[in-house]
Tab-separated table of C-alpha atoms and ligand atoms in Angstrom:
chain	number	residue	atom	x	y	z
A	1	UNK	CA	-22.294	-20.838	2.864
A	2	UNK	CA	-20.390	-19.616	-0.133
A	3	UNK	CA	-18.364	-22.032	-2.709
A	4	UNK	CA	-14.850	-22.431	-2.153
A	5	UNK	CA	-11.331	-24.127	-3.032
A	6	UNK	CA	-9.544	-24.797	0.089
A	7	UNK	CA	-5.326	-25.625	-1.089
A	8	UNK	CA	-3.538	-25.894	2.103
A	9	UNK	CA	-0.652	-28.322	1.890
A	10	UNK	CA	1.910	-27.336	4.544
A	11	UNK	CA	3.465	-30.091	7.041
A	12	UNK	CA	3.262	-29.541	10.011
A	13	UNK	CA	5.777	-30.903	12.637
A	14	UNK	CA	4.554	-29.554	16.032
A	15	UNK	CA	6.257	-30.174	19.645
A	16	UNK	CA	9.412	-30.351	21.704
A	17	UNK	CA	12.647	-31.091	19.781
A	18	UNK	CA	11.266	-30.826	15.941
A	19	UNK	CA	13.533	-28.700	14.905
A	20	UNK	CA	15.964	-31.479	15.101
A	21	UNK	CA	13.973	-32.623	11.830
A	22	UNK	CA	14.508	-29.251	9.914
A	23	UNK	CA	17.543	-31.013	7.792
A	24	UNK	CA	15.478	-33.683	6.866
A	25	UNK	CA	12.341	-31.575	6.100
A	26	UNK	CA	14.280	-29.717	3.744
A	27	UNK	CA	15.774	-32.481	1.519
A	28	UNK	CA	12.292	-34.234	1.560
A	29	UNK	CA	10.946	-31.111	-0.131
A	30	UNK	CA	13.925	-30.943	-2.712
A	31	UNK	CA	16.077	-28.922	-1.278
A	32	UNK	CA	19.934	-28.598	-2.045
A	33	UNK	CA	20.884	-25.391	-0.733
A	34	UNK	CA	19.373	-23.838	1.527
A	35	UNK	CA	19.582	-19.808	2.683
A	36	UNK	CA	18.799	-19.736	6.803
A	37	UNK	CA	16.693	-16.488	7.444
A	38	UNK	CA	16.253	-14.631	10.835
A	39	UNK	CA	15.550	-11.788	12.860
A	40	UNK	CA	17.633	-9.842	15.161
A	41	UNK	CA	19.302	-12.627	17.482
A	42	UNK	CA	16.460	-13.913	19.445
A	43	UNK	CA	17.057	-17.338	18.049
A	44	UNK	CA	20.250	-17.305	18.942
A	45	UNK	CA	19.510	-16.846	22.933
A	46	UNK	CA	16.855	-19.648	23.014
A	47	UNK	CA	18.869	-22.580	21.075
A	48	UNK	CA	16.402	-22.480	18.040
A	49	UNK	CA	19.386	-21.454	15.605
A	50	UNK	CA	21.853	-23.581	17.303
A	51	UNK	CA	19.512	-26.855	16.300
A	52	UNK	CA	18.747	-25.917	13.385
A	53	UNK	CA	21.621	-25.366	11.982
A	54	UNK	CA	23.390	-29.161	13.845
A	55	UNK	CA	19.829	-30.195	11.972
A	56	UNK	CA	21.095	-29.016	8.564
A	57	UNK	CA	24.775	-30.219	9.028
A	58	UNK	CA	23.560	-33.633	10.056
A	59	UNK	CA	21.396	-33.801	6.717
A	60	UNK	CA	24.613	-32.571	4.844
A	61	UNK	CA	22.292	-29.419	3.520
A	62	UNK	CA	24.829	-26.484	2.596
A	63	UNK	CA	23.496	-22.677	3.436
A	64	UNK	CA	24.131	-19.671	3.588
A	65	UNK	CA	22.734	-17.118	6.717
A	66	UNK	CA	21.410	-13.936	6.026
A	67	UNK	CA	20.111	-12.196	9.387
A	68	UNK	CA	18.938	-9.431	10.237
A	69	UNK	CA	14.998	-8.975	9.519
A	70	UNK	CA	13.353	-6.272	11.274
A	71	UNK	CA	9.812	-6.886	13.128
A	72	UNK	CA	7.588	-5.141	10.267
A	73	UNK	CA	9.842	-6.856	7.585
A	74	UNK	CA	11.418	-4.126	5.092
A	75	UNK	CA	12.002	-4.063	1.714
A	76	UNK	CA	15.826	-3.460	1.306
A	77	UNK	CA	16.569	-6.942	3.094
A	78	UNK	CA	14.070	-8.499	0.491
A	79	UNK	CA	16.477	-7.425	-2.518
A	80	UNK	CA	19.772	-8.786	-0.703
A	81	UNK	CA	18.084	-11.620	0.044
A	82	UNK	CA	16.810	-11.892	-3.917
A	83	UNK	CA	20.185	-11.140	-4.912
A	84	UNK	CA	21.964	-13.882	-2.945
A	85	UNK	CA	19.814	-16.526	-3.617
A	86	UNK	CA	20.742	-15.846	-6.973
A	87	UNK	CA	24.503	-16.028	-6.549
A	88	UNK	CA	24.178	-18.633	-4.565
A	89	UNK	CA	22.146	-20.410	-6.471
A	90	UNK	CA	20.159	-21.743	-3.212
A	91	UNK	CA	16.876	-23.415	-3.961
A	92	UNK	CA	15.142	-23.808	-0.551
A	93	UNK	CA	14.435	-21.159	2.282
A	94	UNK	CA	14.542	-21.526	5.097
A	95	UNK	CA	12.988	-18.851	7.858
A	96	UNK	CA	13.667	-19.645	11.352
A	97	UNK	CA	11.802	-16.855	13.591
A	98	UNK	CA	8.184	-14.947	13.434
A	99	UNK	CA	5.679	-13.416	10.975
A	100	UNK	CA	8.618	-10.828	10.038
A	101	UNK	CA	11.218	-13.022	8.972
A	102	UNK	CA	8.974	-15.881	7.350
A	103	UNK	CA	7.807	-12.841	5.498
A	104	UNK	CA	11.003	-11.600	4.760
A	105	UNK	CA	11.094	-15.346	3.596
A	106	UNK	CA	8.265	-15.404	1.254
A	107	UNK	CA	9.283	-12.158	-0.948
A	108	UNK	CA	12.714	-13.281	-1.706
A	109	UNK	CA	11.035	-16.551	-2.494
A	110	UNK	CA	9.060	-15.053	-4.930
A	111	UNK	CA	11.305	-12.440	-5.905
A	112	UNK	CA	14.216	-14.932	-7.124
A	113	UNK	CA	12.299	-16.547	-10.027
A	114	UNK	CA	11.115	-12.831	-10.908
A	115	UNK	CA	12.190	-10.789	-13.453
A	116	UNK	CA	10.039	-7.549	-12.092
A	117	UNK	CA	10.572	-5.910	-8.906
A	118	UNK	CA	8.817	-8.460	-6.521
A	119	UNK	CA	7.093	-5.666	-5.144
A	120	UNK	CA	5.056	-5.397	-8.441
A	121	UNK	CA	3.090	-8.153	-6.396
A	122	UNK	CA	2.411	-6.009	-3.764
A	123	UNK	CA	-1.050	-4.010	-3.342
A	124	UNK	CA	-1.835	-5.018	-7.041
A	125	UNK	CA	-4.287	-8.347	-6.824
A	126	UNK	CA	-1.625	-10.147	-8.745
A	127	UNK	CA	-1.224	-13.544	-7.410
A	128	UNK	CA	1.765	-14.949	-7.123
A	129	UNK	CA	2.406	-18.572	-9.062
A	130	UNK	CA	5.733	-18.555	-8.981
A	131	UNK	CA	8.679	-19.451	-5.502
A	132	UNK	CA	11.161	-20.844	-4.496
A	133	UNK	CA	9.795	-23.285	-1.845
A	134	UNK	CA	10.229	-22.029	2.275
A	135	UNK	CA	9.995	-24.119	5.262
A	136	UNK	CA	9.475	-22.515	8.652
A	137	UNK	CA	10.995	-22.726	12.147
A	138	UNK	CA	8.574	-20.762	14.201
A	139	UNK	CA	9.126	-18.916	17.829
A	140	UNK	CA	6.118	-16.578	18.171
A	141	UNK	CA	2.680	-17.569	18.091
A	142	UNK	CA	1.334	-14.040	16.323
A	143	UNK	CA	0.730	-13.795	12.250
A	144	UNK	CA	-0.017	-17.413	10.929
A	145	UNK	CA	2.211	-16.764	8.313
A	146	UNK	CA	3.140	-20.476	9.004
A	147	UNK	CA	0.249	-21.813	7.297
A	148	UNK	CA	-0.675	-18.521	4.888
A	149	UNK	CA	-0.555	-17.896	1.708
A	150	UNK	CA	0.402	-14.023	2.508
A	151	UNK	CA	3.324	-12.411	2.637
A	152	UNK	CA	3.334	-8.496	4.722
A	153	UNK	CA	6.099	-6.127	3.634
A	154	UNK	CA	7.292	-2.062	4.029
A	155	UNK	CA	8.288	-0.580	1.119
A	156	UNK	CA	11.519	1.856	2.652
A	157	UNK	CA	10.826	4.381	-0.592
A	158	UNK	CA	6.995	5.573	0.863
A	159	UNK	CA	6.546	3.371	4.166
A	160	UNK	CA	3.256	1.418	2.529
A	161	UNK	CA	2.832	-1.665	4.386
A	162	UNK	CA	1.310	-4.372	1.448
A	163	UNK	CA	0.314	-7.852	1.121
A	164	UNK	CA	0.843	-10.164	-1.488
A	165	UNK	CA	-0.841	-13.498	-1.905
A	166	UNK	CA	-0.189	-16.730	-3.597
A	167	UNK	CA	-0.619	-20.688	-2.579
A	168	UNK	CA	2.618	-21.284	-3.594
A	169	UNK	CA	3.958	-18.815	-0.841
A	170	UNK	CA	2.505	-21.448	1.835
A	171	UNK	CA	5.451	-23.107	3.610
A	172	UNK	CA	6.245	-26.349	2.446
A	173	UNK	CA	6.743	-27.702	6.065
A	174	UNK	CA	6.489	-25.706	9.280
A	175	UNK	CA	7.908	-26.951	12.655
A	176	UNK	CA	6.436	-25.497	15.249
A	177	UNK	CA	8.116	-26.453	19.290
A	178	UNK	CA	6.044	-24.108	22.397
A	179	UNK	CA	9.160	-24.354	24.002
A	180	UNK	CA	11.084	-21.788	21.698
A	181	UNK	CA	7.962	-19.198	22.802
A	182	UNK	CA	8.930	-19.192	26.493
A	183	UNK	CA	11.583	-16.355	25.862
A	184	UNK	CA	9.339	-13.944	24.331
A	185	UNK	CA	8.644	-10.577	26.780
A	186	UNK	CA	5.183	-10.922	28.097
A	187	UNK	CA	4.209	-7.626	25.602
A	188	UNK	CA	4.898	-9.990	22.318
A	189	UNK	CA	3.357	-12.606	23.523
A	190	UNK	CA	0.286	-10.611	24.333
A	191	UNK	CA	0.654	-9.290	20.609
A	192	UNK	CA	0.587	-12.111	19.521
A	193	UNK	CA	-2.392	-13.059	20.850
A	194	UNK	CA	-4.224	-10.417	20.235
A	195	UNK	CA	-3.206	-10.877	16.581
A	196	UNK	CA	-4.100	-14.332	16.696
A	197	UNK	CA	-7.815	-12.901	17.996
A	198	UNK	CA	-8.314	-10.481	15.194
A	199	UNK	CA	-7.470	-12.877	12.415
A	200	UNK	CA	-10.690	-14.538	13.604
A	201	UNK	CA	-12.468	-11.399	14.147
A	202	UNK	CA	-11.906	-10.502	10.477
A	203	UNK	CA	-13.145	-13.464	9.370
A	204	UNK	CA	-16.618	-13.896	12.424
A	205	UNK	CA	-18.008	-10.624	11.468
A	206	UNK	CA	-19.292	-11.611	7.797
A	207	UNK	CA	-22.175	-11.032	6.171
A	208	UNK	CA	-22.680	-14.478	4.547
A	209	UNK	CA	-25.473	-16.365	6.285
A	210	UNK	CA	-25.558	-19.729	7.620
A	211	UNK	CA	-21.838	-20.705	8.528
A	212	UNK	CA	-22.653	-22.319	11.800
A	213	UNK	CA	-19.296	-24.678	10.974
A	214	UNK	CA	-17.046	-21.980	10.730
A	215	UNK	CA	-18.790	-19.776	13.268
A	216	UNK	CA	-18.193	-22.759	16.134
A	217	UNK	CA	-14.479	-23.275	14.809
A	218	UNK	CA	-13.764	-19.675	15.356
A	219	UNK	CA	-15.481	-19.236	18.618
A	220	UNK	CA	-13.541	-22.630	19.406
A	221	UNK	CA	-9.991	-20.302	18.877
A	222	UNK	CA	-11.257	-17.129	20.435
A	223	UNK	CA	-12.369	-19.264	23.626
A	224	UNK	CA	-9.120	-21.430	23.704
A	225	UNK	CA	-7.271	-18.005	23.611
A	226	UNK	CA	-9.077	-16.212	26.661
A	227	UNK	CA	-8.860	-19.400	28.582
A	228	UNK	CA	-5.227	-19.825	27.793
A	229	UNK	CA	-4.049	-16.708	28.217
A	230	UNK	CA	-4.390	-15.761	31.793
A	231	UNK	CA	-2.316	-19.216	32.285
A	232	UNK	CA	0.641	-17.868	29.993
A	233	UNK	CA	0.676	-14.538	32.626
A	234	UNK	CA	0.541	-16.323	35.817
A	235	UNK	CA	3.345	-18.589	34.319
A	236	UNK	CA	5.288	-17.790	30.953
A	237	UNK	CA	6.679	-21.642	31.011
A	238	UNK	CA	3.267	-23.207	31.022
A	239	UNK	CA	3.951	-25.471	27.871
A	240	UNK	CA	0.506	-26.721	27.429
A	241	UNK	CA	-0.814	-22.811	27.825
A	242	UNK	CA	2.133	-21.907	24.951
A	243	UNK	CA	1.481	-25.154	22.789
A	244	UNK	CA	-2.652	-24.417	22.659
A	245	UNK	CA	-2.030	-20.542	21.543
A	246	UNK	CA	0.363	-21.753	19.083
A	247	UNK	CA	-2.020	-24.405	17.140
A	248	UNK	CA	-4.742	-21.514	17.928
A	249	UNK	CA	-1.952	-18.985	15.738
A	250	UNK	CA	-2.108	-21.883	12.603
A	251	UNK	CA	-6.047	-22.710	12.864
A	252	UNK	CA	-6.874	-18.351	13.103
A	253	UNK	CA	-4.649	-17.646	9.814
A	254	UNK	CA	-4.627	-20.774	7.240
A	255	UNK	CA	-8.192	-20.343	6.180
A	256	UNK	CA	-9.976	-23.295	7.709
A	257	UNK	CA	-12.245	-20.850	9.762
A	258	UNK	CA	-12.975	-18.767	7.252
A	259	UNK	CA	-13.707	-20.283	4.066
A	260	UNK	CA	-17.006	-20.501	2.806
A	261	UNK	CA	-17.607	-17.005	4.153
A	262	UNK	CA	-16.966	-13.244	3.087
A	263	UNK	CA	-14.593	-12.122	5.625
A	264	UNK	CA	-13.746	-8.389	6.417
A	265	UNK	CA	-9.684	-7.550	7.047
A	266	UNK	CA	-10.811	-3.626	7.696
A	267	UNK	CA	-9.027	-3.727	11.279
A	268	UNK	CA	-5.951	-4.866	9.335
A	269	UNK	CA	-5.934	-2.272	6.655
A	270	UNK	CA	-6.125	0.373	8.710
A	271	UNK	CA	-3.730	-0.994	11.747
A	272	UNK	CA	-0.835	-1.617	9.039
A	273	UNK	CA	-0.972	2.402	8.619
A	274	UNK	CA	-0.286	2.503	12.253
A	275	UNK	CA	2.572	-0.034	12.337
A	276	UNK	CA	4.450	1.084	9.263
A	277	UNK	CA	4.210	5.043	10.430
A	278	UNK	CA	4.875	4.347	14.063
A	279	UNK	CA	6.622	0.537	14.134
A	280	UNK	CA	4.635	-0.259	16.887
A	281	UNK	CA	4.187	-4.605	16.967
A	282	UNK	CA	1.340	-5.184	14.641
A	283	UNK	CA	-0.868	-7.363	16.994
A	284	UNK	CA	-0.491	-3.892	20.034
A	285	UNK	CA	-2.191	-2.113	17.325
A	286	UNK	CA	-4.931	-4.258	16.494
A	287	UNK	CA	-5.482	-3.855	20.212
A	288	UNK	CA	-6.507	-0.541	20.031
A	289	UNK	CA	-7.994	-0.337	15.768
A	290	UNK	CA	-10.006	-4.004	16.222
A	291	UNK	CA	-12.786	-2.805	19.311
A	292	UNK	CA	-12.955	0.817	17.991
A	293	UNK	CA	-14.027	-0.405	14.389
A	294	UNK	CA	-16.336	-2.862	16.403
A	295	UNK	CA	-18.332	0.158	17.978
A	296	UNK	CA	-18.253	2.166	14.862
A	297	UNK	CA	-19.839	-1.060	12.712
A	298	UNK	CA	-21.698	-2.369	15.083
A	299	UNK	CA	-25.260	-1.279	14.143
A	300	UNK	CA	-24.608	-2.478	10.562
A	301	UNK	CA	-25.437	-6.472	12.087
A	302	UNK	CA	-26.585	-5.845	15.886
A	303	UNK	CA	-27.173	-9.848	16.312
A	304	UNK	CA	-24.019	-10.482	15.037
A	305	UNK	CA	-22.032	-8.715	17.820
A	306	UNK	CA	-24.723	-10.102	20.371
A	307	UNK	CA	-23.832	-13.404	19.147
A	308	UNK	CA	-20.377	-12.891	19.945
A	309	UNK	CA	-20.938	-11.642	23.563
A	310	UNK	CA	-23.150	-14.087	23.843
A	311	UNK	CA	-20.552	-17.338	22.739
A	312	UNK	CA	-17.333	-15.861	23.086
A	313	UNK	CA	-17.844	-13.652	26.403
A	314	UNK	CA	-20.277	-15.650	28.114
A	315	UNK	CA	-22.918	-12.376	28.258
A	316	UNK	CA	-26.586	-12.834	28.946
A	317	UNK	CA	-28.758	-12.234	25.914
A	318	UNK	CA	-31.020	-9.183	26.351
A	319	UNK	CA	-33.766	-9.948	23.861
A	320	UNK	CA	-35.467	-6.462	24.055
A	321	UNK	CA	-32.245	-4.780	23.678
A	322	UNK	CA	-30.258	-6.627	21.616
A	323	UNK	CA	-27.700	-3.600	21.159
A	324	UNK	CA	-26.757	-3.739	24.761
A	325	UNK	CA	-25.710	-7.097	24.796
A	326	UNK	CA	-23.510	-6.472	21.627
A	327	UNK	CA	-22.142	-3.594	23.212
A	328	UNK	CA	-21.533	-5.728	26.498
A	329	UNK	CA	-19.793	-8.349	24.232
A	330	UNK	CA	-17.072	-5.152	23.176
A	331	UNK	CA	-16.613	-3.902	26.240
A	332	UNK	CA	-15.621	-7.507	27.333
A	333	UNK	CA	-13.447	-7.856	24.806
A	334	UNK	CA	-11.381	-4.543	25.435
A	335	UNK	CA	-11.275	-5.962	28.865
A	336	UNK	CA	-9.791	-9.031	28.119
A	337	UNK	CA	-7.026	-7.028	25.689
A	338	UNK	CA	-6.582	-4.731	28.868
A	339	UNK	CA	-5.915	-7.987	31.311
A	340	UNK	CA	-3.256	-9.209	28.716
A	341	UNK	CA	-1.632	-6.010	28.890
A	342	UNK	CA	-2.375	-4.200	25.588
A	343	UNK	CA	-2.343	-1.116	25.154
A	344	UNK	CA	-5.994	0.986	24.070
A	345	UNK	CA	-4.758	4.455	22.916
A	346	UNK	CA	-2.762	5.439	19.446
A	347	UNK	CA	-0.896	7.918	21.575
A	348	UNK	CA	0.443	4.972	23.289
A	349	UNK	CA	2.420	4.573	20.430
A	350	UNK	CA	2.882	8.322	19.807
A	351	UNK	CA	0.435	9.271	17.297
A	352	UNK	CA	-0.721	12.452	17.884
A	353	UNK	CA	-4.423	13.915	16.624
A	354	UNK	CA	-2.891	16.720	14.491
A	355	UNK	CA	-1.350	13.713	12.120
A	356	UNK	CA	-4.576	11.259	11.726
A	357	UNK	CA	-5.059	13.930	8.436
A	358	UNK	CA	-1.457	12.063	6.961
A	359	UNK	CA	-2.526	8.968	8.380
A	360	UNK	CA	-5.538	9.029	6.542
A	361	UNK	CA	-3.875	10.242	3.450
A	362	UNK	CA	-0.941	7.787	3.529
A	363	UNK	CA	-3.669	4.764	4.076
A	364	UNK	CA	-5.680	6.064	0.724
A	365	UNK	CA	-2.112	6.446	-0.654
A	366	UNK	CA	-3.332	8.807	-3.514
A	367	UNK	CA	-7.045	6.980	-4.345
A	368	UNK	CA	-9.095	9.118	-2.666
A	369	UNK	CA	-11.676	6.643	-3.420
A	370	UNK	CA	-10.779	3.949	-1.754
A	371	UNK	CA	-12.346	1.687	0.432
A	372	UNK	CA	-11.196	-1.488	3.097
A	373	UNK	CA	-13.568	-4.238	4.817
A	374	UNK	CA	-15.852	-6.245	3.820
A	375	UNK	CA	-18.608	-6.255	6.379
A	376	UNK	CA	-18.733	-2.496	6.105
A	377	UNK	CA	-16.673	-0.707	3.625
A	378	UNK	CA	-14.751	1.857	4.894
A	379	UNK	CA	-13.519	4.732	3.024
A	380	UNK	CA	-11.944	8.043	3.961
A	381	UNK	CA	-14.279	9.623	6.201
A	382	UNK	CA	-14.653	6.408	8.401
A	383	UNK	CA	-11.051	5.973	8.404
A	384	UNK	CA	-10.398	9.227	9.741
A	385	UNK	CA	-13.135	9.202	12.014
A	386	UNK	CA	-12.085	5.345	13.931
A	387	UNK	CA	-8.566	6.707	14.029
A	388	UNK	CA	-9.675	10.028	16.183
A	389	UNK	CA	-11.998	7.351	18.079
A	390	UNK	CA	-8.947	5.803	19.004
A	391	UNK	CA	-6.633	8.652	20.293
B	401	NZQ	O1	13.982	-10.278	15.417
B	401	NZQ	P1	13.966	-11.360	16.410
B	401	NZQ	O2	15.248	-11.530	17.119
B	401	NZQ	O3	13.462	-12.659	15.829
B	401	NZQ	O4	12.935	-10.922	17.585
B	401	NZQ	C1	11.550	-10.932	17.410
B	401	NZQ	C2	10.939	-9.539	17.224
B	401	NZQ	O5	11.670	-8.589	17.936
B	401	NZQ	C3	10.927	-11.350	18.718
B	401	NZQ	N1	10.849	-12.802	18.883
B	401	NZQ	C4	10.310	-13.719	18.058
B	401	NZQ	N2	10.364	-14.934	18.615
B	401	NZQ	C5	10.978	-14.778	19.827
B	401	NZQ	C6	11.302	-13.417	19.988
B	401	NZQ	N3	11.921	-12.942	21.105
B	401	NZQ	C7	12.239	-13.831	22.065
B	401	NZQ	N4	11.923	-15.147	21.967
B	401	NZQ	C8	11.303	-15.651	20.872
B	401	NZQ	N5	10.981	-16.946	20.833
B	401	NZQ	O6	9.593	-10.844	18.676
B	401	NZQ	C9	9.591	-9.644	17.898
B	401	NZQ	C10	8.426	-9.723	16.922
B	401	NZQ	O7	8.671	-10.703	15.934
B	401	NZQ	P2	7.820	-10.689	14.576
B	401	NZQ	O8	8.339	-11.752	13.725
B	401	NZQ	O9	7.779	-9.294	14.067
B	401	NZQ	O10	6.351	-11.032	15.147
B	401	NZQ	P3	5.042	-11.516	14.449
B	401	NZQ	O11	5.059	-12.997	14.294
B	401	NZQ	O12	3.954	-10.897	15.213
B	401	NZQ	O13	5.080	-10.928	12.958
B	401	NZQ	C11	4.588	-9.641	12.684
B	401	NZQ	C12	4.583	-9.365	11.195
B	401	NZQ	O14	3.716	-10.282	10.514
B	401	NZQ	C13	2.785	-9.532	9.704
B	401	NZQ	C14	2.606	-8.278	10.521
B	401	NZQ	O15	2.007	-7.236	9.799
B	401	NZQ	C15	4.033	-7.962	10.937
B	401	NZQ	O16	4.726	-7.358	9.873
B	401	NZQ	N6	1.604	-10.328	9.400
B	401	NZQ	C16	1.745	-11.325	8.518
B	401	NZQ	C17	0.682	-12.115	8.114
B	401	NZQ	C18	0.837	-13.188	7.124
B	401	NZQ	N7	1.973	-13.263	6.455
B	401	NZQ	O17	-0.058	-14.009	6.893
B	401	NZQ	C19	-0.674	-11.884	8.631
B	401	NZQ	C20	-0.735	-10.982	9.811
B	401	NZQ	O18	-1.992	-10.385	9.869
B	401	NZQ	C21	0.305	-9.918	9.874
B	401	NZQ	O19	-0.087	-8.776	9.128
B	402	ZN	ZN1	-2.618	-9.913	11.711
């Protein structure tokens, strides 16, 4: 196991009727004024942004709304939202939604105390040190960006999909109630999942040796998620199906399975390409990137996919051929991705092969040296060729 420094101070307030504590939350992390963040409406059909804001008027908490955050958060909302903090002069976010609009969240948080263009943060390796503080109200069990440090945004100028990183950026308090999942279609709440799976993918397929700790805590989420999962599709209202996926969500993305460890984030690189070209949900195309880059590494650590099967998918271990049971482990995984009703194809989301060639170029956007992953690096020629695997 490597060294490490593991900073992860969010509160967390998890189950039915939390939200009701949002006001209070807020002013117990200094808050005075407070801008309320969302999506497209969703919140507003399943009572979230009705309690939340009776939460903030009970607490006597003043804010201002500003709605309208697209999934695959974009720039343009980041500098309103920059701008009216300022003129405001609100000191406390507060995102009530998914991974897009706590996003959304995080750059204005760290754009408002600024002087730059926040997205200076962006795609550079600067860390951010410097935010307003953000507390979450979450509804979709997906990106963990309710216990992250990252913060995933489109640029509208050029369409690159960056990160940005900081501990200041985690929230400050996250309340997180199952029940405001039930209205999500099936397809995001597969996407979410699936998301949810690859977070612990990137972080399982490591080539730092003995992490048997971290190993069992991330087979522990990958096991809780195909055992929940088939629950959540013969019934959508299960609460206890919706309230173990959503803990699974926090524990996959806040670091506590994968520190310690050299962890890989290739299927991530090369699926934001896909979602910032094609808008497809983030987690759908994970479903389709994640197992493809899986057969194209595969050989690079043979017992470490066999492993996998072995815990995760409940194979048999075939000690002369190791390879098959690795490549048993895969195809069980697609499977499961396929039962939950993701997709497998890029076409699916319209890609067509004549335009991997600009996928390929936008994802070395103009470094035709670069490489993603960890585990394997991957640079141009293995980018191209996992996208064409996955037509
Ligand atoms: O816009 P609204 O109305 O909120 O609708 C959303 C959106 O259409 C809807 N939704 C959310 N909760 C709902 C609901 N609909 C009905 N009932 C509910 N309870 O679902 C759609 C997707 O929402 P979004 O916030 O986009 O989903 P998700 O949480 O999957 O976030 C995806 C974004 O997070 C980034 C992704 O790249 C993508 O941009 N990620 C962020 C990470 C981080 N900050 O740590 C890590 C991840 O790897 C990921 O990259
Ligand atoms: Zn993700």
């Amino acid at each position: 196991m490597e060294s490490f420094n593991f900073y992860s101070p969010t509160y967390f307030d998890f189950g039915k009727g939390t939200e009701s504590n949002a006001g209070q939350l807020v002013r117990q992390f200094g808050g005075s004024k407070v801008l309320l963040h969302y999506g497209g409406g969703s919140i507003k059909k399943n009572g979230a942004y009705d309690a939340v804001v009776a939460s903030l008027n009970e607490s006597k908490i003043p804010f201002v709304e500003l709605g309208g955050v697209y999934p695959n958060p974009k720039s343009g909302l980041v500098y309103e939202g920059i701008e009216t903090c300022r003129r405001e002069g609100i000191d406390f976010i507060l995102a009530v939604g998914g991974g897009s609009t706590i996003d959304s969240s995080k750059a204005i948080a760290l754009g408002v105390p600024y002087d730059g263009d926040f997205w200076d943060f962006f795609g550079s390796g600067k860390i951010v040190e410097k935010a307003l503080p953000i507390g979450t109200v979450l509804t979709i069990a997906a990106a963990g960006s309710e216990g992250s440090p990252n913060v995933v945004i489109t640029n509208e100028s050029n369409l690159m999909k960056w990160s940005a990183k900081g501990d200041v950026l985690r929230p400050k308090f996250s309340i997180l109630n199952p029940e405001f999942t039930v209205t999500l279609p099936i397809y995001q709440t597969a996407s979410g999942i699936t998301d949810i799976f690859v977070h612990i993918c990137e972080r399982y397929f490591t080539n730092t040796e003995n992490v048997e700790i971290t190993d069992r805590f991330c087979e522990a989420v990958m096991l809780t998620l195909i055992n929940e999962s088939p629950k959540l599709l013969r019934d959508p209202r299960d609460y206890e199906a919706r309230a173990n996926i959503m803990w699974a969500g926090m524990t996959a993305h806040n670091n506590i399975c994968g520190v310690g460890r050299e962890q890989d984030w290739g299927s991530h690189a090369l699926e934001h390409e896909i979602s910032a070209l094609y808008d497809c949900p983030h987690g759908a195309g994970l479903a389709v990137i994640c197992p493809a880059w899986m057969e194209y590494v595969m050989e690079h650590n043979i017992n470490r996919f066999a492993q996998f099967a072995v815990r995760v998918f409940g194979c048999s271990m075939n000690f002369e051929n190791p390879k098959e049971t690795a490549f048993e482990g895969i195809r069980r995984f697609r499977n499961f991705l396929v039962s939950i009703g993701m997709p497998q194809h890029l076409s699916e989301f319209g890609v067509k092969e004549s335009e991997i060639p600009k996928i390929v170029e936008h994802f070395l956007a103009g470094n035709d040296n670069k490489t993603v992953g960890e585990f394997v690096k991957l640079g141009k020629e293995e980018a191209g060729n996992i996208y064409q695997s996955c037509l």
